[in-house]
mmCIF file of C-alpha atoms in Angstrom:
data_model
loop_
_atom_site.group_PDB
_atom_site.id
_atom_site.type_symbol
_atom_site.label_atom_id
_atom_site.label_comp_id
_atom_site.label_asym_id
_atom_site.label_seq_id
_atom_site.Cartn_x
_atom_site.Cartn_y
_atom_site.Cartn_z
ATOM 1 C CA MET A 1 29.965 17.649 -0.125
ATOM 2 C CA ARG A 2 30.986 14.064 -0.757
ATOM 3 C CA THR A 3 28.038 11.737 -1.469
ATOM 4 C CA SER A 4 28.899 8.121 -0.772
ATOM 5 C CA PHE A 5 28.697 5.756 -3.702
ATOM 6 C CA THR A 6 29.551 2.108 -4.238
ATOM 7 C CA LYS A 7 30.438 0.190 -7.370
ATOM 8 C CA GLU A 8 26.935 -1.327 -7.324
ATOM 9 C CA ASP A 9 25.428 2.159 -7.678
ATOM 10 C CA PHE A 10 26.782 2.271 -11.240
ATOM 11 C CA THR A 11 26.503 -1.368 -12.320
ATOM 12 C CA GLY A 12 24.506 -1.527 -15.543
ATOM 13 C CA LYS A 13 23.652 2.184 -15.477
ATOM 14 C CA LEU A 14 26.407 3.759 -17.585
ATOM 15 C CA ASN A 15 26.164 3.679 -21.347
ATOM 16 C CA THR A 16 29.116 3.474 -23.725
ATOM 17 C CA PHE A 17 28.973 7.233 -24.333
ATOM 18 C CA TRP A 18 29.375 8.255 -20.706
ATOM 19 C CA ASP A 19 32.220 10.728 -20.134
ATOM 20 C CA TYR A 20 34.706 9.699 -17.455
ATOM 21 C CA CYS A 21 37.243 11.993 -15.828
ATOM 22 C CA PHE A 22 40.536 11.014 -14.212
ATOM 23 C CA ASN A 23 41.892 14.493 -13.517
ATOM 24 C CA ASN A 24 42.659 14.391 -9.803
ATOM 25 C CA GLN A 25 44.330 17.820 -10.157
ATOM 26 C CA CYS A 26 40.956 19.444 -10.759
ATOM 27 C CA PRO A 27 39.815 21.186 -7.571
ATOM 28 C CA MET A 28 36.241 20.059 -8.233
ATOM 29 C CA HIS A 29 36.980 16.360 -8.794
ATOM 30 C CA ASP A 30 35.734 15.066 -5.423
ATOM 31 C CA ASP A 31 32.229 16.377 -6.118
ATOM 32 C CA CYS A 32 31.994 15.584 -9.844
ATOM 33 C CA ILE A 33 30.000 12.581 -11.068
ATOM 34 C CA HIS A 34 32.355 12.128 -14.040
ATOM 35 C CA TYR A 35 35.330 11.664 -11.710
ATOM 36 C CA VAL A 36 33.404 9.488 -9.247
ATOM 37 C CA THR A 37 32.293 7.087 -11.998
ATOM 38 C CA GLY A 38 35.895 6.810 -13.162
ATOM 39 C CA MET A 39 36.875 5.598 -9.690
ATOM 40 C CA PHE A 40 34.516 2.622 -10.007
ATOM 41 C CA LEU A 41 35.489 1.290 -13.437
ATOM 42 C CA ASP A 42 36.062 -2.455 -13.484
ATOM 43 C CA ASP A 43 39.259 -4.010 -14.854
ATOM 44 C CA GLY A 44 37.554 -5.083 -18.087
ATOM 45 C CA HIS A 45 36.659 -1.509 -18.991
ATOM 46 C CA ASN A 46 39.746 -0.158 -20.743
ATOM 47 C CA ARG A 47 38.480 2.377 -23.296
ATOM 48 C CA GLY A 48 35.766 4.934 -23.686
ATOM 49 C CA CYS A 49 34.941 8.631 -23.625
ATOM 50 C CA ALA A 50 36.925 10.952 -21.382
ATOM 51 C CA ILE A 51 37.043 14.542 -20.238
ATOM 52 C CA PHE A 52 40.552 15.889 -20.758
ATOM 53 C CA PRO A 53 42.468 17.937 -18.184
ATOM 54 C CA SER A 54 42.386 20.880 -20.575
ATOM 55 C CA ALA A 55 38.655 21.243 -19.780
ATOM 56 C CA CYS A 56 39.632 22.706 -16.409
ATOM 57 C CA HIS A 57 40.445 26.444 -16.418
ATOM 58 C CA ASP A 58 40.859 28.788 -13.472
ATOM 59 C CA GLY A 59 39.762 26.081 -11.032
ATOM 60 C CA LYS A 60 36.534 25.353 -12.907
ATOM 61 C CA CYS A 61 35.590 22.601 -15.314
ATOM 62 C CA LYS A 62 32.990 23.240 -17.977
ATOM 63 C CA TYR A 63 31.841 19.603 -17.711
ATOM 64 C CA PHE A 64 31.403 19.575 -13.941
ATOM 65 C CA ARG A 65 28.227 17.857 -12.760
ATOM 66 C CA GLN A 66 27.460 17.534 -9.081
ATOM 67 C CA ALA A 67 27.746 13.962 -7.813
ATOM 68 C CA ARG A 68 24.456 13.292 -6.083
ATOM 69 C CA LYS A 69 21.802 10.688 -5.660
ATOM 70 C CA ILE A 70 18.239 11.290 -6.735
ATOM 71 C CA LYS A 71 15.001 9.553 -5.845
ATOM 72 C CA VAL A 72 13.684 7.872 -8.992
ATOM 73 C CA ALA A 73 10.280 6.234 -9.349
ATOM 74 C CA TRP A 74 8.388 3.785 -11.525
ATOM 75 C CA GLY A 75 5.031 2.054 -11.658
ATOM 76 C CA PHE A 76 1.646 3.750 -12.012
ATOM 77 C CA SER A 77 -0.857 1.410 -10.300
ATOM 78 C CA LYS A 78 -1.044 3.479 -7.104
ATOM 79 C CA LEU A 79 -1.500 6.687 -9.082
ATOM 80 C CA PHE A 80 -4.551 5.264 -10.841
ATOM 81 C CA HIS A 81 -6.026 3.599 -7.745
ATOM 82 C CA ASP A 82 -8.491 6.409 -6.935
ATOM 83 C CA VAL A 83 -9.051 7.623 -10.512
ATOM 84 C CA ARG A 84 -12.607 7.382 -11.839
ATOM 85 C CA GLN A 85 -12.966 5.069 -14.830
ATOM 86 C CA ARG A 86 -14.157 7.913 -17.075
ATOM 87 C CA ASP A 87 -10.903 9.847 -16.423
ATOM 88 C CA THR A 88 -8.472 6.960 -16.894
ATOM 89 C CA THR A 89 -8.197 7.190 -20.690
ATOM 90 C CA THR A 90 -7.643 10.953 -20.649
ATOM 91 C CA ILE A 91 -4.919 10.742 -18.016
ATOM 92 C CA ARG A 92 -3.175 7.814 -19.735
ATOM 93 C CA THR A 93 -3.244 9.699 -23.042
ATOM 94 C CA LEU A 94 -1.711 12.801 -21.450
ATOM 95 C CA MET A 95 0.942 10.708 -19.709
ATOM 96 C CA LYS A 96 1.833 8.878 -22.925
ATOM 97 C CA LYS A 97 2.130 12.193 -24.736
ATOM 98 C CA TYR A 98 4.438 13.561 -22.034
ATOM 99 C CA LEU A 99 6.539 10.382 -21.712
ATOM 100 C CA GLY A 100 7.006 9.900 -25.446
ATOM 101 C CA GLY A 101 4.449 7.325 -26.502
ATOM 102 C CA HIS A 102 2.738 4.058 -25.729
ATOM 103 C CA SER A 103 5.788 1.793 -25.400
ATOM 104 C CA THR A 104 7.730 4.349 -23.359
ATOM 105 C CA PHE A 105 4.768 4.713 -20.995
ATOM 106 C CA TYR A 106 4.883 0.971 -20.313
ATOM 107 C CA ARG A 107 8.646 0.991 -19.866
ATOM 108 C CA TYR A 108 8.199 3.509 -17.056
ATOM 109 C CA ALA A 109 5.227 1.567 -15.699
ATOM 110 C CA ASN A 110 7.216 -1.685 -15.581
ATOM 111 C CA GLY A 111 10.435 -0.179 -14.224
ATOM 112 C CA GLU A 112 12.585 -0.593 -17.322
ATOM 113 C CA TYR A 113 12.902 3.206 -17.277
ATOM 114 C CA LYS A 114 12.936 5.304 -14.101
ATOM 115 C CA LEU A 115 11.322 8.716 -13.664
ATOM 116 C CA THR A 116 13.549 11.556 -12.477
ATOM 117 C CA PRO A 117 12.177 13.916 -9.811
ATOM 118 C CA GLU A 118 11.312 16.430 -12.545
ATOM 119 C CA GLN A 119 9.413 13.792 -14.528
ATOM 120 C CA GLN A 120 7.605 12.648 -11.373
ATOM 121 C CA GLU A 121 6.426 16.200 -10.804
ATOM 122 C CA ALA A 122 5.224 16.525 -14.406
ATOM 123 C CA VAL A 123 3.284 13.254 -14.170
ATOM 124 C CA THR A 124 1.647 14.158 -10.855
ATOM 125 C CA ASP A 125 0.785 17.565 -12.356
ATOM 126 C CA ILE A 126 -1.241 15.730 -15.026
ATOM 127 C CA PHE A 127 -3.302 14.115 -12.280
ATOM 128 C CA LYS A 128 -3.713 17.443 -10.473
ATOM 129 C CA GLN A 129 -4.902 19.134 -13.664
ATOM 130 C CA GLN A 130 -7.599 16.463 -13.882
ATOM 131 C CA GLY A 131 -8.700 17.144 -10.298
ATOM 132 C CA TYR A 132 -6.784 14.411 -8.453
ATOM 133 C CA THR A 133 -4.666 15.802 -5.633
ATOM 134 C CA ARG A 134 -4.529 12.974 -3.086
ATOM 135 C CA ASN A 135 -2.484 9.754 -2.960
ATOM 136 C CA LEU A 136 -0.179 10.760 -5.808
ATOM 137 C CA GLU A 137 2.436 8.080 -5.210
ATOM 138 C CA PHE A 138 4.301 5.842 -7.602
ATOM 139 C CA ASP A 139 4.575 2.107 -6.976
ATOM 140 C CA HIS A 140 8.332 2.003 -6.396
ATOM 141 C CA TYR A 141 11.136 4.375 -5.418
ATOM 142 C CA GLU A 142 14.898 4.074 -5.126
ATOM 143 C CA TYR A 143 17.896 6.337 -4.726
ATOM 144 C CA THR A 144 20.348 6.203 -7.577
ATOM 145 C CA PRO A 145 23.222 8.335 -8.915
ATOM 146 C CA ASP A 146 22.066 11.262 -11.017
ATOM 147 C CA LEU A 147 23.336 10.311 -14.478
ATOM 148 C CA THR A 148 20.910 12.498 -16.405
#
């Protein structure tokens, strides 16, 4: 199941603790995000965390993660467009609690952080629990490698 990636898919998205794999003998390497990211390292990147070949036993790697793209989202203006003023504070409070606080809420709102599909579902569930079931769309979407 080879998902196509480019170097730009990973630019600025990998932290210094990301685990890379270079074991092309692993039968799962073509579909593993750790191997795929290793293929796109730039020349200036010459040290970091790695998954060793010894992690692969009986054709399976305990660190295998499917290489796939997910649809991430950010921005909440559209979500709040049809919300009654009296419900806005309650919904914002519930969202902030779920997302980890005031500043984190705004990082997701402004696109500094991106919501995974699971987080998107949890946020839209907050609106549904408050009686809002229509027009539950975020402001922006993009497909990006699943590095969660």
